[in-house]
mmCIF file with all atom_site columns, C-alpha atoms in Angstrom:
data_model
loop_
_atom_site.group_PDB
_atom_site.id
_atom_site.type_symbol
_atom_site.label_atom_id
_atom_site.label_alt_id
_atom_site.label_comp_id
_atom_site.label_asym_id
_atom_site.label_entity_id
_atom_site.label_seq_id
_atom_site.pdbx_PDB_ins_code
_atom_site.Cartn_x
_atom_site.Cartn_y
_atom_site.Cartn_z
_atom_site.occupancy
_atom_site.B_iso_or_equiv
_atom_site.pdbx_formal_charge
_atom_site.auth_seq_id
_atom_site.auth_comp_id
_atom_site.auth_asym_id
_atom_site.auth_atom_id
_atom_site.pdbx_PDB_model_num
ATOM 1   C CA . MET A 1 1   ? 28.462 -96.100 17.642 1.00 0.00 ? 1   MET A CA 1
ATOM 2   C CA . ALA A 1 2   ? 32.181 -94.091 16.855 1.00 0.00 ? 2   ALA A CA 1
ATOM 3   C CA . ARG A 1 3   ? 35.613 -95.597 15.052 1.00 0.00 ? 3   ARG A CA 1
ATOM 4   C CA . ASN A 1 4   ? 38.441 -95.997 16.929 1.00 0.00 ? 4   ASN A CA 1
ATOM 5   C CA . VAL A 1 5   ? 41.638 -95.020 14.770 1.00 0.00 ? 5   VAL A CA 1
ATOM 6   C CA . THR A 1 6   ? 45.509 -94.334 15.582 1.00 0.00 ? 6   THR A CA 1
ATOM 7   C CA . TYR A 1 7   ? 47.730 -92.068 14.038 1.00 0.00 ? 7   TYR A CA 1
ATOM 8   C CA . LYS A 1 8   ? 51.488 -92.281 14.569 1.00 0.00 ? 8   LYS A CA 1
ATOM 9   C CA . ALA A 1 9   ? 53.029 -89.102 15.901 1.00 0.00 ? 9   ALA A CA 1
ATOM 10  C CA . GLY A 1 10  ? 53.914 -86.735 12.791 1.00 0.00 ? 10  GLY A CA 1
ATOM 11  C CA . GLN A 1 11  ? 50.868 -88.828 10.756 1.00 0.00 ? 11  GLN A CA 1
ATOM 12  C CA . PRO A 1 12  ? 48.463 -86.083 9.470  1.00 0.00 ? 12  PRO A CA 1
ATOM 13  C CA . ILE A 1 13  ? 44.576 -86.985 10.315 1.00 0.00 ? 13  ILE A CA 1
ATOM 14  C CA . ILE A 1 14  ? 42.784 -83.704 8.921  1.00 0.00 ? 14  ILE A CA 1
ATOM 15  C CA . LYS A 1 15  ? 43.813 -81.104 6.233  1.00 0.00 ? 15  LYS A CA 1
ATOM 16  C CA . ALA A 1 16  ? 42.904 -77.910 4.689  1.00 0.00 ? 16  ALA A CA 1
ATOM 17  C CA . GLY A 1 17  ? 40.499 -77.455 1.727  1.00 0.00 ? 17  GLY A CA 1
ATOM 18  C CA . SER A 1 18  ? 39.304 -80.995 2.656  1.00 0.00 ? 18  SER A CA 1
ATOM 19  C CA . LYS A 1 19  ? 35.305 -82.316 2.671  1.00 0.00 ? 19  LYS A CA 1
ATOM 20  C CA . GLU A 1 20  ? 35.095 -85.138 4.634  1.00 0.00 ? 20  GLU A CA 1
ATOM 21  C CA . LYS A 1 21  ? 32.417 -84.882 7.069  1.00 0.00 ? 21  LYS A CA 1
ATOM 22  C CA . VAL A 1 22  ? 34.449 -86.507 10.291 1.00 0.00 ? 22  VAL A CA 1
ATOM 23  C CA . MET A 1 23  ? 34.949 -85.170 13.779 1.00 0.00 ? 23  MET A CA 1
ATOM 24  C CA . TYR A 1 24  ? 37.090 -86.458 16.118 1.00 0.00 ? 24  TYR A CA 1
ATOM 25  C CA . VAL A 1 25  ? 37.326 -87.042 19.945 1.00 0.00 ? 25  VAL A CA 1
ATOM 26  C CA . ILE A 1 26  ? 40.995 -87.824 21.669 1.00 0.00 ? 26  ILE A CA 1
ATOM 27  C CA . LEU A 1 27  ? 41.162 -90.875 23.335 1.00 0.00 ? 27  LEU A CA 1
ATOM 28  C CA . LYS A 1 28  ? 44.917 -90.738 23.966 1.00 0.00 ? 28  LYS A CA 1
ATOM 29  C CA . GLY A 1 29  ? 47.360 -88.248 22.906 1.00 0.00 ? 29  GLY A CA 1
ATOM 30  C CA . GLU A 1 30  ? 48.194 -84.478 21.119 1.00 0.00 ? 30  GLU A CA 1
ATOM 31  C CA . VAL A 1 31  ? 47.082 -83.053 18.151 1.00 0.00 ? 31  VAL A CA 1
ATOM 32  C CA . SER A 1 32  ? 48.505 -80.341 16.356 1.00 0.00 ? 32  SER A CA 1
ATOM 33  C CA . VAL A 1 33  ? 45.795 -77.526 15.169 1.00 0.00 ? 33  VAL A CA 1
ATOM 34  C CA . ARG A 1 34  ? 47.704 -75.710 12.111 1.00 0.00 ? 34  ARG A CA 1
ATOM 35  C CA . LEU A 1 35  ? 46.855 -73.140 9.629  1.00 0.00 ? 35  LEU A CA 1
ATOM 36  C CA . ILE A 1 36  ? 48.511 -72.680 6.732  1.00 0.00 ? 36  ILE A CA 1
ATOM 37  C CA . GLN A 1 37  ? 48.913 -69.978 4.264  1.00 0.00 ? 37  GLN A CA 1
ATOM 38  C CA . GLY A 1 38  ? 50.738 -70.217 1.470  1.00 0.00 ? 38  GLY A CA 1
ATOM 39  C CA . SER A 1 39  ? 54.743 -71.923 2.758  1.00 0.00 ? 39  SER A CA 1
ATOM 40  C CA . VAL A 1 40  ? 53.529 -70.173 5.946  1.00 0.00 ? 40  VAL A CA 1
ATOM 41  C CA . SER A 1 41  ? 52.249 -72.953 8.688  1.00 0.00 ? 41  SER A CA 1
ATOM 42  C CA . VAL A 1 42  ? 50.899 -71.619 11.845 1.00 0.00 ? 42  VAL A CA 1
ATOM 43  C CA . GLU A 1 43  ? 49.582 -74.343 14.993 1.00 0.00 ? 43  GLU A CA 1
ATOM 44  C CA . VAL A 1 44  ? 47.184 -73.073 16.735 1.00 0.00 ? 44  VAL A CA 1
ATOM 45  C CA . ALA A 1 45  ? 46.245 -75.133 18.906 1.00 0.00 ? 45  ALA A CA 1
ATOM 46  C CA . THR A 1 46  ? 47.215 -78.139 20.301 1.00 0.00 ? 46  THR A CA 1
ATOM 47  C CA . MET A 1 47  ? 44.518 -80.718 21.960 1.00 0.00 ? 47  MET A CA 1
ATOM 48  C CA . THR A 1 48  ? 44.766 -83.747 24.432 1.00 0.00 ? 48  THR A CA 1
ATOM 49  C CA . LYS A 1 49  ? 42.734 -86.725 25.553 1.00 0.00 ? 49  LYS A CA 1
ATOM 50  C CA . GLY A 1 50  ? 38.480 -85.607 25.967 1.00 0.00 ? 50  GLY A CA 1
ATOM 51  C CA . GLY A 1 51  ? 39.676 -82.303 23.466 1.00 0.00 ? 51  GLY A CA 1
ATOM 52  C CA . PHE A 1 52  ? 37.937 -82.644 19.084 1.00 0.00 ? 52  PHE A CA 1
ATOM 53  C CA . PHE A 1 53  ? 38.274 -80.999 16.719 1.00 0.00 ? 53  PHE A CA 1
ATOM 54  C CA . GLY A 1 54  ? 36.296 -81.240 12.815 1.00 0.00 ? 54  GLY A CA 1
ATOM 55  C CA . GLU A 1 55  ? 33.297 -80.363 14.221 1.00 0.00 ? 55  GLU A CA 1
ATOM 56  C CA . ILE A 1 56  ? 32.702 -77.245 11.453 1.00 0.00 ? 56  ILE A CA 1
ATOM 57  C CA . SER A 1 57  ? 33.195 -79.606 8.282  1.00 0.00 ? 57  SER A CA 1
ATOM 58  C CA . PHE A 1 58  ? 30.963 -82.526 10.323 1.00 0.00 ? 58  PHE A CA 1
ATOM 59  C CA . PHE A 1 59  ? 27.977 -80.192 10.835 1.00 0.00 ? 59  PHE A CA 1
ATOM 60  C CA . SER A 1 60  ? 28.153 -77.958 7.459  1.00 0.00 ? 60  SER A CA 1
ATOM 61  C CA . ALA A 1 61  ? 29.565 -78.493 4.767  1.00 0.00 ? 61  ALA A CA 1
ATOM 62  C CA . MET A 1 62  ? 32.406 -76.148 4.456  1.00 0.00 ? 62  MET A CA 1
ATOM 63  C CA . PRO A 1 63  ? 35.514 -77.590 4.088  1.00 0.00 ? 63  PRO A CA 1
ATOM 64  C CA . ARG A 1 64  ? 38.332 -78.583 6.313  1.00 0.00 ? 64  ARG A CA 1
ATOM 65  C CA . SER A 1 65  ? 39.390 -74.928 7.431  1.00 0.00 ? 65  SER A CA 1
ATOM 66  C CA . ALA A 1 66  ? 42.855 -75.831 9.497  1.00 0.00 ? 66  ALA A CA 1
ATOM 67  C CA . ASP A 1 67  ? 45.515 -79.533 9.426  1.00 0.00 ? 67  ASP A CA 1
ATOM 68  C CA . VAL A 1 68  ? 45.342 -81.674 11.867 1.00 0.00 ? 68  VAL A CA 1
ATOM 69  C CA . ILE A 1 69  ? 48.450 -83.887 12.577 1.00 0.00 ? 69  ILE A CA 1
ATOM 70  C CA . ALA A 1 70  ? 49.407 -86.104 15.363 1.00 0.00 ? 70  ALA A CA 1
ATOM 71  C CA . LYS A 1 71  ? 52.123 -85.152 17.400 1.00 0.00 ? 71  LYS A CA 1
ATOM 72  C CA . THR A 1 72  ? 52.128 -87.810 19.321 1.00 0.00 ? 72  THR A CA 1
ATOM 73  C CA . GLU A 1 73  ? 50.949 -91.786 18.845 1.00 0.00 ? 73  GLU A CA 1
ATOM 74  C CA . CYS A 1 74  ? 47.167 -90.986 19.340 1.00 0.00 ? 74  CYS A CA 1
ATOM 75  C CA . ALA A 1 75  ? 43.706 -93.008 19.783 1.00 0.00 ? 75  ALA A CA 1
ATOM 76  C CA . LEU A 1 76  ? 40.649 -91.253 18.175 1.00 0.00 ? 76  LEU A CA 1
ATOM 77  C CA . ALA A 1 77  ? 37.380 -92.181 18.257 1.00 0.00 ? 77  ALA A CA 1
ATOM 78  C CA . ALA A 1 78  ? 36.283 -91.534 14.808 1.00 0.00 ? 78  ALA A CA 1
ATOM 79  C CA . ILE A 1 79  ? 32.341 -90.218 14.495 1.00 0.00 ? 79  ILE A CA 1
ATOM 80  C CA . ASP A 1 80  ? 31.061 -90.182 10.917 1.00 0.00 ? 80  ASP A CA 1
ATOM 81  C CA . SER A 1 81  ? 26.874 -89.411 11.339 1.00 0.00 ? 81  SER A CA 1
ATOM 82  C CA . LEU A 1 82  ? 24.369 -88.022 13.484 1.00 0.00 ? 82  LEU A CA 1
ATOM 83  C CA . GLN A 1 83  ? 23.423 -91.107 15.272 1.00 0.00 ? 83  GLN A CA 1
ATOM 84  C CA . GLN A 1 84  ? 27.200 -92.698 16.179 1.00 0.00 ? 84  GLN A CA 1
ATOM 85  C CA . LEU A 1 85  ? 27.215 -88.827 18.165 1.00 0.00 ? 85  LEU A CA 1
ATOM 86  C CA . ASN A 1 86  ? 24.152 -89.301 19.914 1.00 0.00 ? 86  ASN A CA 1
ATOM 87  C CA . GLY A 1 87  ? 25.573 -92.767 20.544 1.00 0.00 ? 87  GLY A CA 1
ATOM 88  C CA . PHE A 1 88  ? 28.663 -91.566 21.456 1.00 0.00 ? 88  PHE A CA 1
ATOM 89  C CA . LEU A 1 89  ? 26.704 -89.228 23.576 1.00 0.00 ? 89  LEU A CA 1
ATOM 90  C CA . GLU A 1 90  ? 24.713 -91.997 25.300 1.00 0.00 ? 90  GLU A CA 1
ATOM 91  C CA . VAL A 1 91  ? 27.488 -93.687 26.369 1.00 0.00 ? 91  VAL A CA 1
ATOM 92  C CA . ASN A 1 92  ? 29.605 -90.491 27.036 1.00 0.00 ? 92  ASN A CA 1
ATOM 93  C CA . PRO A 1 93  ? 27.065 -87.926 28.993 1.00 0.00 ? 93  PRO A CA 1
ATOM 94  C CA . LYS A 1 94  ? 29.240 -85.972 30.115 1.00 0.00 ? 94  LYS A CA 1
ATOM 95  C CA . PHE A 1 95  ? 31.281 -84.715 27.380 1.00 0.00 ? 95  PHE A CA 1
ATOM 96  C CA . ALA A 1 96  ? 27.876 -83.409 25.659 1.00 0.00 ? 96  ALA A CA 1
ATOM 97  C CA . ILE A 1 97  ? 28.635 -80.592 28.178 1.00 0.00 ? 97  ILE A CA 1
ATOM 98  C CA . LYS A 1 98  ? 32.233 -80.577 27.962 1.00 0.00 ? 98  LYS A CA 1
ATOM 99  C CA . MET A 1 99  ? 31.422 -80.182 24.397 1.00 0.00 ? 99  MET A CA 1
ATOM 100 C CA . VAL A 1 100 ? 29.271 -77.208 24.587 1.00 0.00 ? 100 VAL A CA 1
ATOM 101 C CA . HIS A 1 101 ? 31.618 -75.446 27.268 1.00 0.00 ? 101 HIS A CA 1
ATOM 102 C CA . ILE A 1 102 ? 34.411 -75.501 24.486 1.00 0.00 ? 102 ILE A CA 1
ATOM 103 C CA . LEU A 1 103 ? 32.460 -74.687 22.108 1.00 0.00 ? 103 LEU A CA 1
ATOM 104 C CA . SER A 1 104 ? 31.558 -71.766 23.634 1.00 0.00 ? 104 SER A CA 1
ATOM 105 C CA . GLU A 1 105 ? 34.971 -71.043 25.007 1.00 0.00 ? 105 GLU A CA 1
ATOM 106 C CA . ARG A 1 106 ? 35.753 -70.903 21.042 1.00 0.00 ? 106 ARG A CA 1
ATOM 107 C CA . LEU A 1 107 ? 33.019 -68.573 19.667 1.00 0.00 ? 107 LEU A CA 1
ATOM 108 C CA . ALA A 1 108 ? 34.013 -66.452 22.786 1.00 0.00 ? 108 ALA A CA 1
ATOM 109 C CA . ARG A 1 109 ? 37.139 -65.998 21.355 1.00 0.00 ? 109 ARG A CA 1
ATOM 110 C CA . THR A 1 110 ? 36.403 -66.192 17.465 1.00 0.00 ? 110 THR A CA 1
ATOM 111 C CA . ASP A 1 111 ? 33.979 -62.729 19.359 1.00 0.00 ? 111 ASP A CA 1
ATOM 112 C CA . GLU A 1 112 ? 37.024 -61.368 20.762 1.00 0.00 ? 112 GLU A CA 1
ATOM 113 C CA . LEU A 1 113 ? 39.113 -61.731 17.194 1.00 0.00 ? 113 LEU A CA 1
ATOM 114 C CA . LEU A 1 114 ? 36.105 -60.012 15.127 1.00 0.00 ? 114 LEU A CA 1
ATOM 115 C CA . LEU A 1 115 ? 35.927 -57.097 17.865 1.00 0.00 ? 115 LEU A CA 1
ATOM 116 C CA . GLY A 1 116 ? 39.516 -56.850 17.840 1.00 0.00 ? 116 GLY A CA 1
ATOM 117 C CA . LYS A 1 117 ? 39.388 -56.433 13.603 1.00 0.00 ? 117 LYS A CA 1
ATOM 118 C CA . VAL A 1 118 ? 36.687 -54.254 13.509 1.00 0.00 ? 118 VAL A CA 1
ATOM 119 C CA . VAL A 1 119 ? 38.382 -51.431 16.363 1.00 0.00 ? 119 VAL A CA 1
ATOM 120 C CA . ASP A 1 120 ? 41.740 -52.177 13.991 1.00 0.00 ? 120 ASP A CA 1
ATOM 121 C CA . GLU A 1 121 ? 39.240 -51.060 10.585 1.00 0.00 ? 121 GLU A CA 1
ATOM 122 C CA . THR A 1 122 ? 37.286 -48.419 12.124 1.00 0.00 ? 122 THR A CA 1
ATOM 123 C CA . ARG A 1 123 ? 41.114 -46.661 13.459 1.00 0.00 ? 123 ARG A CA 1
ATOM 124 C CA . ILE A 1 124 ? 42.381 -46.979 10.211 1.00 0.00 ? 124 ILE A CA 1
ATOM 125 C CA . LYS A 1 125 ? 39.420 -45.568 8.799  1.00 0.00 ? 125 LYS A CA 1
ATOM 126 C CA . ALA A 1 126 ? 38.931 -42.632 11.191 1.00 0.00 ? 126 ALA A CA 1
ATOM 127 C CA . ARG A 1 127 ? 43.033 -42.219 10.277 1.00 0.00 ? 127 ARG A CA 1
ATOM 128 C CA . GLU A 1 128 ? 42.384 -41.847 6.644  1.00 0.00 ? 128 GLU A CA 1
ATOM 129 C CA . ALA A 1 129 ? 39.080 -39.299 6.994  1.00 0.00 ? 129 ALA A CA 1
ATOM 130 C CA . ASP A 1 130 ? 41.377 -37.180 8.517  1.00 0.00 ? 130 ASP A CA 1
ATOM 131 C CA . GLY A 1 131 ? 44.301 -37.153 6.796  1.00 0.00 ? 131 GLY A CA 1
ATOM 132 C CA . GLY A 1 132 ? 46.552 -39.621 7.514  1.00 0.00 ? 132 GLY A CA 1
ATOM 133 C CA . GLU A 1 133 ? 47.214 -38.119 10.624 1.00 0.00 ? 133 GLU A CA 1
ATOM 134 C CA . GLY A 1 134 ? 47.117 -40.011 13.991 1.00 0.00 ? 134 GLY A CA 1
ATOM 135 C CA . ALA A 1 135 ? 44.205 -38.122 15.347 1.00 0.00 ? 135 ALA A CA 1
ATOM 136 C CA . GLY A 1 136 ? 41.785 -40.435 17.388 1.00 0.00 ? 136 GLY A CA 1
ATOM 137 C CA . PRO A 1 137 ? 38.662 -41.590 16.833 1.00 0.00 ? 137 PRO A CA 1
ATOM 138 C CA . ALA A 1 138 ? 35.606 -39.930 15.833 1.00 0.00 ? 138 ALA A CA 1
ATOM 139 C CA . PRO A 1 139 ? 32.982 -38.543 18.883 1.00 0.00 ? 139 PRO A CA 1
ATOM 140 C CA . GLY A 1 140 ? 30.557 -40.285 19.685 1.00 0.00 ? 140 GLY A CA 1
ATOM 141 C CA . SER A 1 141 ? 32.223 -43.603 17.824 1.00 0.00 ? 141 SER A CA 1
ATOM 142 C CA . ILE A 1 142 ? 31.969 -46.859 19.580 1.00 0.00 ? 142 ILE A CA 1
ATOM 143 C CA . LEU A 1 143 ? 36.115 -46.714 19.441 1.00 0.00 ? 143 LEU A CA 1
ATOM 144 C CA . HIS A 1 144 ? 35.883 -42.971 21.177 1.00 0.00 ? 144 HIS A CA 1
ATOM 145 C CA . GLU A 1 145 ? 33.855 -44.114 23.856 1.00 0.00 ? 145 GLU A CA 1
ATOM 146 C CA . LEU A 1 146 ? 36.125 -47.681 24.469 1.00 0.00 ? 146 LEU A CA 1
ATOM 147 C CA . ASP A 1 147 ? 39.343 -44.444 24.356 1.00 0.00 ? 147 ASP A CA 1
ATOM 148 C CA . SER A 1 148 ? 37.370 -42.428 26.877 1.00 0.00 ? 148 SER A CA 1
ATOM 149 C CA . LEU A 1 149 ? 37.206 -45.707 29.234 1.00 0.00 ? 149 LEU A CA 1
ATOM 150 C CA . GLY A 1 150 ? 40.584 -45.832 29.326 1.00 0.00 ? 150 GLY A CA 1
ATOM 151 C CA . GLY A 1 151 ? 41.217 -42.366 30.169 1.00 0.00 ? 151 GLY A CA 1
ATOM 152 C CA . ASN A 1 152 ? 43.174 -41.571 26.489 1.00 0.00 ? 152 ASN A CA 1
ATOM 153 C CA . GLU A 1 153 ? 41.076 -38.666 25.925 1.00 0.00 ? 153 GLU A CA 1
#
């Protein structure tokens, strides 16, 4: 079964770049998920009771991608192995459905971000190909189709 751990407000839980394979479920309190780039720290999510984090490193060999800091006093379930996750889900069967739902929402947001990046890069390339002018996307391109749907022709 998962270990219960507690953190005080302001205490770091996960450090970006670290390689431990622990997933956490929030039993009580609130955490801040922060991306760090150099000296800049940006909060990308706040999670409360029922939320979970650390699943990417738990299921893969990838290092942590963000810092997670306790915003308030927190009680967490720390899951170190697939056996512990299975035990946690047996005791909390509804959490499995919630977990799939949350993961699908996170994937959908990632898809939106990637699509936006592709659209931006394609527009930049179209401008460069047109000599830097502010011309729209090439006829027949996905961007042209998207623009035409919005009535921007």
